[in-house]
Short mmCIF file of C-alpha atoms and ligand atoms in Angstrom, two decimals:
data_model
loop_
_atom_site.label_atom_id
_atom_site.label_comp_id
_atom_site.label_asym_id
_atom_site.label_seq_id
_atom_site.Cartn_x
_atom_site.Cartn_y
_atom_site.Cartn_z
CA MET A 908 -3.27 63.33 187.64
CA LEU A 909 -1.04 61.42 189.64
CA ILE A 910 2.08 63.65 190.59
CA ALA A 911 4.27 61.26 190.37
CA ARG A 912 4.37 57.23 190.25
CA SER A 913 6.56 54.38 191.67
CA VAL A 914 9.46 53.73 189.99
CA ARG A 915 9.19 50.47 187.37
CA GLY A 916 9.67 47.51 189.13
CA MET A 917 9.89 48.57 192.73
CA ASN A 918 6.67 47.67 194.91
CA ASP A 919 4.95 48.62 197.52
CA LEU A 920 4.35 46.20 200.22
CA PHE A 921 0.82 46.12 202.07
CA GLU A 922 -0.75 43.57 204.18
CA PRO A 923 -1.39 40.37 203.84
CA GLU A 924 2.20 39.81 202.43
CA LEU A 925 3.91 42.02 204.97
CA SER A 926 2.73 39.75 207.62
CA LEU A 927 4.50 37.30 205.08
CA VAL A 928 7.54 39.28 205.13
CA ARG A 929 7.60 39.37 208.80
CA LYS A 930 7.49 35.92 209.11
CA LEU A 931 10.19 34.90 206.71
CA GLU A 932 12.68 37.48 208.90
CA HIS A 933 11.63 36.05 211.91
CA ASN A 934 12.18 33.00 211.14
CA ILE A 935 15.42 33.44 209.21
CA LYS A 936 16.71 35.24 212.23
CA GLU A 937 15.56 32.26 214.48
CA ILE A 938 17.05 29.36 212.67
CA PHE A 939 20.34 31.10 211.07
CA SER A 940 21.27 31.80 214.84
CA LEU A 941 20.46 28.09 215.71
CA TYR A 942 23.86 28.10 213.18
CA GLY A 943 25.70 30.69 214.85
CA PHE A 944 25.30 33.20 212.15
CA ASN A 945 25.03 37.26 213.14
CA GLU A 946 23.45 40.05 211.40
CA ILE A 947 25.21 42.69 209.64
CA ARG A 948 23.99 44.96 208.08
CA THR A 949 25.57 47.66 204.87
CA PRO A 950 25.26 50.84 203.35
CA ILE A 951 22.72 50.21 200.24
CA LEU A 952 25.03 52.68 198.10
CA GLU A 953 28.30 51.11 197.69
CA GLU A 954 31.41 52.63 194.79
CA LEU A 955 30.49 51.15 191.83
CA THR A 956 34.38 49.59 191.73
CA LEU A 957 33.01 46.69 194.18
CA PHE A 958 30.55 45.22 191.59
CA LYS A 959 32.63 46.11 188.32
CA ARG A 960 35.69 43.77 190.61
CA SER A 961 34.06 41.31 192.41
CA VAL A 962 30.26 40.21 190.25
CA GLY A 963 32.62 40.96 187.30
CA GLU A 964 32.71 43.26 184.37
CA THR A 965 30.98 40.27 181.95
CA SER A 966 28.35 39.48 184.19
CA ASP A 967 24.82 40.87 182.85
CA ILE A 968 24.52 42.30 186.55
CA VAL A 969 27.62 44.99 185.33
CA GLU A 970 27.21 45.46 182.20
CA LYS A 971 23.62 46.45 182.25
CA GLU A 972 21.52 46.52 184.92
CA MET A 973 23.24 48.71 187.38
CA PHE A 974 21.68 51.77 189.26
CA VAL A 975 24.59 54.05 188.79
CA ILE A 976 24.62 57.34 190.44
CA LYS A 977 27.21 60.14 189.47
CA ASP A 978 28.70 62.91 191.77
CA ASN A 979 31.19 64.52 190.81
CA ASP A 980 34.09 62.42 189.44
CA ASN A 981 32.61 59.26 191.97
CA GLU A 982 30.45 56.93 191.05
CA TYR A 983 28.54 55.34 193.25
CA CYS A 984 25.65 52.37 192.62
CA LEU A 985 22.38 50.89 194.54
CA ARG A 986 23.60 47.36 195.28
CA PRO A 987 22.72 44.68 193.71
CA GLU A 988 23.34 41.59 196.03
CA GLY A 989 24.86 41.43 199.23
CA THR A 990 28.17 39.48 199.39
CA ALA A 991 30.53 42.37 197.51
CA SER A 992 29.47 44.49 200.59
CA VAL A 993 29.83 41.91 203.28
CA VAL A 994 33.52 41.18 202.24
CA ARG A 995 34.54 44.90 201.37
CA ALA A 996 33.29 45.43 205.05
CA LEU A 997 35.19 42.88 206.48
CA ILE A 998 38.56 44.22 205.17
CA GLU A 999 37.97 47.72 205.78
CA ARG A 1000 37.50 46.53 210.13
CA GLY A 1001 41.02 44.61 209.25
CA GLY A 1002 40.31 41.58 207.70
CA ILE A 1003 39.86 38.31 209.66
CA ASP A 1004 41.78 36.27 211.97
CA ASP A 1005 42.49 33.25 209.67
CA SER A 1006 42.11 30.98 212.80
CA PHE A 1007 38.69 32.13 213.49
CA ASN A 1008 35.92 31.61 211.62
CA GLU A 1009 33.02 34.18 211.02
CA LYS A 1010 29.50 33.76 210.13
CA PHE A 1011 27.20 36.63 208.76
CA PHE A 1012 23.62 36.96 207.25
CA TYR A 1013 21.64 39.55 205.99
CA LEU A 1014 18.18 40.84 205.04
CA GLY A 1015 17.83 44.23 202.70
CA PRO A 1016 16.95 45.67 199.07
CA MET A 1017 19.05 44.88 196.34
CA PHE A 1018 18.63 46.67 193.37
CA ARG A 1019 18.85 45.13 189.66
CA LYS A 1020 17.70 46.97 186.31
CA GLU A 1021 16.30 43.82 185.22
CA ARG A 1022 13.32 43.81 182.74
CA PRO A 1023 10.36 43.39 185.30
CA GLN A 1024 8.26 40.21 185.16
CA LYS A 1025 6.71 37.97 187.75
CA GLY A 1026 9.47 37.27 190.22
CA ARG A 1027 12.14 39.58 189.10
CA LEU A 1028 11.96 42.79 190.41
CA ARG A 1029 14.29 46.43 190.00
CA GLN A 1030 14.02 46.32 193.80
CA PHE A 1031 13.88 43.05 195.63
CA HIS A 1032 14.63 42.07 199.24
CA GLN A 1033 17.48 39.49 199.52
CA TYR A 1034 17.95 37.25 202.86
CA GLY A 1035 21.36 35.78 202.70
CA ALA A 1036 24.11 34.30 204.93
CA GLU A 1037 28.07 33.97 204.19
CA THR A 1038 30.74 32.09 206.26
CA PHE A 1039 34.46 33.08 206.28
CA GLY A 1040 37.96 31.09 206.72
CA ILE A 1041 36.89 27.97 206.72
CA LYS A 1042 38.07 25.55 203.69
CA SER A 1043 36.51 22.43 204.41
CA PRO A 1044 33.62 21.22 202.56
CA SER A 1045 31.75 21.12 206.05
CA ALA A 1046 30.95 25.06 205.97
CA ASP A 1047 29.69 24.23 202.68
CA LEU A 1048 27.51 21.30 203.86
CA GLU A 1049 26.30 23.34 206.65
CA MET A 1050 25.00 26.27 204.42
CA LEU A 1051 22.99 24.00 202.54
CA VAL A 1052 21.36 21.96 205.59
CA MET A 1053 20.61 25.75 206.82
CA ILE A 1054 19.09 26.71 203.51
CA ASN A 1055 16.96 23.70 203.55
CA HIS A 1056 16.21 23.59 207.31
CA PHE A 1057 14.59 27.56 206.50
CA LEU A 1058 12.81 26.64 203.55
CA VAL A 1059 11.08 23.55 205.43
CA SER A 1060 10.25 25.79 208.24
CA LEU A 1061 8.15 27.88 205.86
CA GLY A 1062 5.92 24.36 204.84
CA LEU A 1063 7.73 24.55 201.29
CA THR A 1064 8.13 20.94 200.43
CA LYS A 1065 8.19 21.51 196.19
CA PHE A 1066 11.72 22.80 196.10
CA ASP A 1067 14.79 21.07 194.09
CA LEU A 1068 18.47 21.53 195.57
CA GLN A 1069 20.19 21.83 192.28
CA LEU A 1070 23.99 21.45 192.53
CA ASN A 1071 27.63 21.36 190.69
CA SER A 1072 31.32 22.04 191.43
CA LEU A 1073 33.39 24.81 189.03
CA GLY A 1074 36.74 23.54 190.82
CA THR A 1075 38.99 25.63 191.84
CA LYS A 1076 40.22 28.53 189.47
CA GLU A 1077 42.94 26.64 187.22
CA GLU A 1078 40.08 23.68 186.70
CA ARG A 1079 37.43 26.41 185.75
CA GLU A 1080 40.24 27.91 183.06
CA ALA A 1081 40.95 24.37 181.76
CA TYR A 1082 36.99 23.89 181.36
CA LYS A 1083 36.64 27.26 179.62
CA ILE A 1084 39.00 25.67 177.34
CA THR A 1085 36.93 22.17 176.68
CA LEU A 1086 34.03 24.37 176.79
CA SER A 1087 35.01 26.70 173.78
CA GLU A 1088 36.34 24.02 171.84
CA PHE A 1089 32.78 22.24 171.94
CA ILE A 1090 30.98 25.53 171.39
CA THR A 1091 32.80 27.16 168.89
CA LYS A 1092 32.14 24.09 166.34
CA GLN A 1093 28.52 25.06 167.55
CA LYS A 1094 28.72 28.50 166.81
CA THR A 1095 26.61 29.48 164.03
CA ASN A 1096 23.34 27.93 165.96
CA LEU A 1097 23.83 30.30 168.46
CA CYS A 1098 22.39 33.11 169.38
CA GLN A 1099 23.85 36.75 168.49
CA ASP A 1100 23.94 37.20 172.27
CA CYS A 1101 25.84 34.26 173.04
CA GLN A 1102 27.56 34.77 169.70
CA LYS A 1103 29.26 37.61 171.80
CA ARG A 1104 29.33 36.14 175.15
CA MET A 1105 31.35 33.16 173.46
CA GLU A 1106 34.23 36.02 173.07
CA LYS A 1107 33.72 37.70 176.60
CA ASN A 1108 33.11 34.83 179.03
CA ILE A 1109 32.50 31.57 177.47
CA LEU A 1110 31.09 30.25 180.85
CA ARG A 1111 27.76 32.85 180.56
CA VAL A 1112 26.48 30.63 177.52
CA LEU A 1113 25.68 28.43 179.78
CA ASP A 1114 23.39 30.63 181.48
CA CYS A 1115 21.41 31.30 178.00
CA LYS A 1116 17.57 30.70 178.28
CA ASN A 1117 17.17 30.67 174.51
CA GLU A 1118 16.50 27.36 173.33
CA HIS A 1119 18.43 26.61 170.62
CA CYS A 1120 21.52 27.59 173.07
CA ALA A 1121 20.26 25.21 175.86
CA ALA A 1122 19.73 22.08 173.59
CA ILE A 1123 23.61 23.20 172.75
CA VAL A 1124 24.64 22.96 176.57
CA LYS A 1125 22.64 20.34 176.90
CA LYS A 1126 25.40 18.24 175.33
CA SER A 1127 28.08 20.53 176.26
CA PRO A 1128 31.30 18.90 178.19
CA SER A 1129 30.34 18.94 182.24
CA THR A 1130 32.36 20.85 184.25
CA LEU A 1131 32.93 17.91 186.82
CA ASP A 1132 34.71 16.18 184.11
CA SER A 1133 37.65 18.81 185.06
CA LEU A 1134 37.62 18.52 188.58
CA GLY A 1135 40.85 17.62 190.08
CA LYS A 1136 41.37 15.09 192.78
CA GLU A 1137 40.94 17.74 195.74
CA SER A 1138 38.01 19.20 193.92
CA LYS A 1139 36.30 16.04 193.45
CA GLU A 1140 36.57 15.08 197.05
CA HIS A 1141 35.46 18.28 198.25
CA PHE A 1142 32.65 17.47 196.36
CA ASP A 1143 32.00 14.24 196.99
CA PHE A 1144 32.00 15.00 200.91
CA ILE A 1145 29.17 17.48 200.23
CA THR A 1146 26.98 15.45 198.00
CA ASN A 1147 27.37 12.46 200.70
CA GLY A 1148 26.91 14.46 203.56
CA LEU A 1149 23.04 15.90 201.77
CA LYS A 1150 22.76 11.90 201.64
CA GLU A 1151 23.10 11.24 205.12
CA GLN A 1152 20.65 14.75 206.19
CA ASN A 1153 18.04 13.27 203.83
CA ILE A 1154 18.34 16.21 201.93
CA SER A 1155 17.76 15.23 198.04
CA PHE A 1156 19.54 17.37 195.01
CA THR A 1157 20.23 17.26 191.40
CA LEU A 1158 23.63 17.32 189.97
CA ASN A 1159 23.60 20.02 187.50
CA GLN A 1160 26.78 19.71 185.60
CA HIS A 1161 26.42 22.91 183.25
CA LEU A 1162 25.02 25.04 186.13
CA VAL A 1163 27.67 28.12 186.57
CA ARG A 1164 25.80 30.95 188.00
CA GLY A 1165 25.84 34.24 186.56
CA LEU A 1166 28.03 35.92 188.95
CA ASP A 1167 32.36 35.89 188.25
CA TYR A 1168 33.55 35.19 191.89
CA TYR A 1169 32.71 31.58 192.45
CA ASN A 1170 34.94 28.00 192.76
CA ARG A 1171 34.16 24.95 193.78
CA THR A 1172 30.56 24.53 194.58
CA VAL A 1173 27.51 26.38 193.30
CA PHE A 1174 23.88 25.99 193.83
CA GLU A 1175 20.50 26.98 193.54
CA PHE A 1176 17.39 26.35 195.12
CA ILE A 1177 14.55 25.86 192.74
CA TYR A 1178 11.02 26.13 193.29
CA SER A 1179 9.47 23.81 190.98
CA ASP A 1180 5.67 24.86 191.61
CA GLY A 1181 4.30 28.34 189.39
CA LEU A 1182 6.80 30.34 189.46
CA GLY A 1183 7.97 30.17 185.95
CA SER A 1184 11.53 31.00 184.54
CA GLN A 1185 12.36 33.20 188.38
CA ASN A 1186 12.17 30.22 189.73
CA ALA A 1187 15.58 30.01 191.95
CA ILE A 1188 14.58 31.05 195.68
CA ALA A 1189 18.13 30.61 197.16
CA ALA A 1190 21.47 30.48 195.16
CA GLY A 1191 25.06 30.94 196.08
CA GLY A 1192 28.69 28.86 196.35
CA ARG A 1193 32.01 28.87 197.53
CA TYR A 1194 33.80 32.31 196.65
CA ASP A 1195 37.47 31.73 197.99
CA GLY A 1196 39.32 34.06 196.05
CA LEU A 1197 37.40 36.95 196.41
CA PHE A 1198 39.03 38.69 199.35
CA LEU A 1199 42.05 39.06 197.50
CA THR A 1200 40.92 40.25 194.48
CA LEU A 1201 38.95 43.28 196.57
CA GLY A 1202 42.28 43.93 197.92
CA ASN A 1203 42.92 41.92 201.14
CA LYS A 1204 46.47 41.28 202.05
CA ILE A 1205 45.39 37.07 202.59
CA ASP A 1206 43.16 35.14 201.13
CA VAL A 1207 40.14 33.98 203.46
CA PRO A 1208 38.07 31.41 202.04
CA ALA A 1209 34.15 31.42 201.66
CA ILE A 1210 31.09 30.35 200.87
CA GLY A 1211 27.68 31.57 201.07
CA PHE A 1212 24.42 32.23 199.59
CA ALA A 1213 21.23 34.53 198.83
CA GLY A 1214 17.69 34.18 198.18
CA GLY A 1215 14.26 36.57 197.17
CA PHE A 1216 11.72 37.59 198.99
CA GLU A 1217 9.62 38.21 197.01
CA ARG A 1218 9.98 34.50 194.84
CA LEU A 1219 9.24 33.09 198.35
CA ILE A 1220 6.14 35.31 198.81
CA LEU A 1221 4.91 34.19 195.60
CA ALA A 1222 5.85 30.28 196.18
CA LEU A 1223 3.57 30.38 199.88
CA GLY A 1224 1.01 32.26 198.27
CA THR A 1225 -0.90 34.99 200.06
CA GLN A 1226 -3.62 32.90 201.95
CA GLU A 1227 -1.84 34.31 205.51
CA LYS A 1228 -3.62 36.58 206.96
CA ALA A 1229 -2.49 39.61 208.31
CA SER A 1230 -1.04 39.41 211.88
CA ASN A 1231 -2.38 42.36 212.58
CA ASN A 1232 -5.64 41.86 213.30
CA LEU A 1233 -7.50 44.00 215.59
CA ASP A 1234 -9.00 42.14 218.83
CA LEU A 1235 -12.07 44.77 218.91
CA VAL A 1236 -13.67 47.40 217.09
CA ILE A 1237 -15.84 49.53 219.35
CA VAL A 1238 -18.94 50.68 216.98
CA TYR A 1239 -21.11 53.56 218.73
CA ALA A 1240 -24.57 53.58 218.78
CA ASP A 1241 -24.97 57.03 219.17
CA GLU A 1242 -23.69 60.70 220.40
CA GLN A 1243 -23.25 59.16 223.86
CA GLY A 1244 -21.33 56.22 222.70
CA LYS A 1245 -19.06 57.80 220.09
CA ASN A 1246 -17.98 60.21 223.36
CA ASN A 1247 -16.96 57.05 224.85
CA ALA A 1248 -15.86 54.69 222.37
CA LEU A 1249 -12.23 56.39 221.74
CA PRO A 1250 -10.97 57.11 225.50
CA LEU A 1251 -12.42 53.40 226.20
CA CYS A 1252 -9.52 52.15 223.06
CA PHE A 1253 -6.57 54.30 224.96
CA GLU A 1254 -7.43 52.44 228.16
CA LEU A 1255 -7.84 49.09 226.07
CA ARG A 1256 -4.57 49.81 224.52
CA LYS A 1257 -2.96 50.25 227.50
CA LEU A 1258 -3.84 47.04 228.54
CA GLY A 1259 -2.32 45.17 225.55
CA ILE A 1260 -5.81 45.15 223.44
CA LYS A 1261 -5.55 45.69 219.80
CA ALA A 1262 -8.77 48.07 220.16
CA ASP A 1263 -10.13 50.04 217.01
CA THR A 1264 -12.90 52.60 216.56
CA SER A 1265 -14.14 55.32 213.78
CA LEU A 1266 -12.47 58.45 214.25
CA GLU A 1267 -15.57 59.97 212.50
CA ASN A 1268 -19.30 59.79 212.12
CA LYS A 1269 -20.08 56.70 210.38
CA SER A 1270 -23.49 54.73 210.12
CA LEU A 1271 -23.32 51.46 212.35
CA LYS A 1272 -23.68 49.66 209.36
CA ALA A 1273 -21.05 51.12 207.73
CA GLN A 1274 -19.00 51.00 210.94
CA MET A 1275 -19.44 47.00 211.61
CA ARG A 1276 -18.72 46.92 207.70
CA ARG A 1277 -15.67 48.25 209.16
CA ALA A 1278 -14.96 46.17 211.77
CA ASP A 1279 -15.45 43.08 209.36
CA LYS A 1280 -13.20 45.07 206.72
CA LEU A 1281 -10.42 45.30 209.80
CA ASN A 1282 -10.84 41.87 210.37
CA SER A 1283 -11.32 42.23 213.71
CA SER A 1284 -11.97 39.01 216.14
CA PHE A 1285 -14.45 41.30 218.28
CA VAL A 1286 -17.20 44.24 218.09
CA MET A 1287 -18.96 45.49 220.70
CA VAL A 1288 -21.51 48.00 220.52
CA LEU A 1289 -21.25 51.42 222.47
CA GLY A 1290 -24.18 53.92 223.39
CA GLU A 1291 -26.69 55.50 226.07
CA THR A 1292 -27.84 51.62 226.64
CA GLU A 1293 -24.63 50.60 227.92
CA ILE A 1294 -23.23 53.20 229.34
CA ALA A 1295 -26.53 54.09 231.88
CA THR A 1296 -26.59 49.86 232.47
CA LYS A 1297 -23.16 49.54 232.56
CA LYS A 1298 -23.01 46.02 230.73
CA VAL A 1299 -21.59 45.81 227.16
CA THR A 1300 -21.82 42.37 225.08
CA LEU A 1301 -18.76 41.43 223.05
CA LYS A 1302 -19.73 39.42 219.77
CA ASN A 1303 -17.14 36.87 218.91
CA PHE A 1304 -17.12 37.04 214.64
CA GLY A 1305 -15.88 33.89 213.78
CA LYS A 1306 -17.81 31.38 216.72
CA ASP A 1307 -20.97 33.68 216.49
CA GLN A 1308 -20.93 34.00 220.17
CA LYS A 1309 -21.97 36.93 222.59
CA ILE A 1310 -20.01 37.32 226.01
CA GLU A 1311 -22.00 39.96 228.11
CA MET A 1312 -19.76 41.91 231.14
CA GLU A 1313 -19.08 44.92 233.06
CA LEU A 1314 -18.32 48.11 231.15
CA SER A 1315 -14.53 48.45 232.45
CA PRO A 1316 -11.47 48.40 230.44
CA ILE A 1317 -10.10 45.53 232.92
CA ALA A 1318 -13.50 43.33 232.59
CA ILE A 1319 -13.01 43.46 228.80
CA ALA A 1320 -9.55 43.10 228.33
CA ASN A 1321 -9.40 40.27 230.51
CA ASN A 1322 -12.64 38.65 228.45
CA ILE A 1323 -10.67 39.04 225.04
CA LYS A 1324 -7.55 37.24 226.44
CA ASN A 1325 -9.53 34.65 228.05
CA GLN A 1326 -10.65 34.42 224.38
CA ASN A 1327 -7.80 34.35 222.99
CA ARG A 1328 -6.28 31.67 224.41
CA LEU A 1329 -9.33 28.81 223.76
P1 LIG B 642 22.04 35.65 192.88
O1 LIG B 642 21.96 34.56 192.28
O2 LIG B 642 22.14 36.88 191.59
O3 LIG B 642 22.89 35.74 193.68
O4 LIG B 642 20.61 36.17 193.50
C1 LIG B 642 20.08 35.15 194.61
C2 LIG B 642 18.59 35.58 194.80
O5 LIG B 642 18.16 36.64 194.74
C3 LIG B 642 18.00 34.72 193.70
O6 LIG B 642 18.11 33.11 193.25
C4 LIG B 642 16.35 34.98 193.25
O7 LIG B 642 16.02 34.17 194.63
C5 LIG B 642 16.60 36.59 194.33
N1 LIG B 642 16.98 37.29 193.07
C6 LIG B 642 17.76 37.97 192.31
N2 LIG B 642 17.48 38.72 191.31
C7 LIG B 642 16.07 39.15 191.54
C8 LIG B 642 15.37 40.32 191.21
N3 LIG B 642 15.59 40.73 190.24
N4 LIG B 642 13.87 40.15 191.36
C9 LIG B 642 13.65 39.07 192.80
N5 LIG B 642 14.00 38.34 192.46
C10 LIG B 642 15.87 38.14 192.54
C11 LIG B 642 23.52 36.61 194.79
O8 LIG B 642 22.94 37.79 194.75
C12 LIG B 642 24.80 36.46 195.31
N6 LIG B 642 25.42 36.98 195.91
C13 LIG B 642 24.31 34.58 196.60
C14 LIG B 642 25.87 34.58 197.33
C15 LIG B 642 25.75 34.91 198.21
N7 LIG B 642 26.95 34.01 196.46
C16 LIG B 642 27.68 33.85 197.78
N8 LIG B 642 27.12 34.67 198.81
#
């Protein structure tokens, strides 16, 4: 009987998905560095207070999704997101010079005790970026253009950028009053959860997936109507910039996001093809007050986003082949071949060839099946005859082609490299 199973909602990762993960990581590093972002790594374990204060006590994440670890009088948690950690790290480092902006990106596992379903895990992996020190909407625009660049680099097209503005803290408070007046009249038609949400944080009602609540929300006042002049100009700058860059978007006047720290710009990139309800592949917004909330002496304007790897993998499908396909499998025909196969592999590997052979006794047929399963480009039989004549034949699986050559590591390696170049 199995002694232990993987924890619910936490998956093991194998090829070919792993190859896709590597490709995603590669594109993120390449593209984000084009925009001047540097990597930052923060610990997985943080003090619980960090997220209570930043993400918000009334958010679903803090209310019901935290993995909490108690140690004597201290309460820690597995980080549910990266933004609060990055801000904490910068404050601890001594803040940031407000005459100098800084940009960071990060990759790594996050943890939320959600009900697992397609595209929703309890351990998932985020890629994200944060720009600090820029009040100007240019930073919002740059972030959106960069995310779009990254998604397009993966060959994704079926996504829609949904955009909204929550205004300043004061404008959002004014909007909450307007919204509350509207929603209160509909109270009896709301689901039980929303009736509670109304009391704690009215904005959470806008996130509800219940169809009756969603129908009410659709008719509710728009956040954009509560914007003051500066917030409106900030938002217009972004929408105009997106149009100039030919990046299409949809105004979603009820998009508020499930985390409490946002002001002004909020956005979600929604993938429209087969992800079901968990279809946000990147999401974020501006969060100008967070440095102050987390104890920094001065406020530092900030904008950022994060997206889930697992959802990108679903969107991309698993058509990608494992990237560490073998170059060559040496199949031994007899005892002498077997004794020579592994030393030959050692030599070929030193020459940069991904070579492999069966380490246990296997029939010729079983070895051929294995070579096929391992997705090797070439296969080569080694036995008494090849060793006596000092000649071997490389068989190219894909092209049904045979190439004869001298039995020497250099000759074999050169032939494989030449063929790979073709
Ligand atoms: P979030 O919307 O909570 O924002 O998460 C960002 C993205 O992470 C989602 O759009 C989704 O792709 C992925 N994600 C979230 N939860 C799960 C899950 N349980 N399973 C799989 N994927 C998931 C944030 O985390 C903010 N920190 C984003 C941000 C950065 N805002 C400003 N800076």
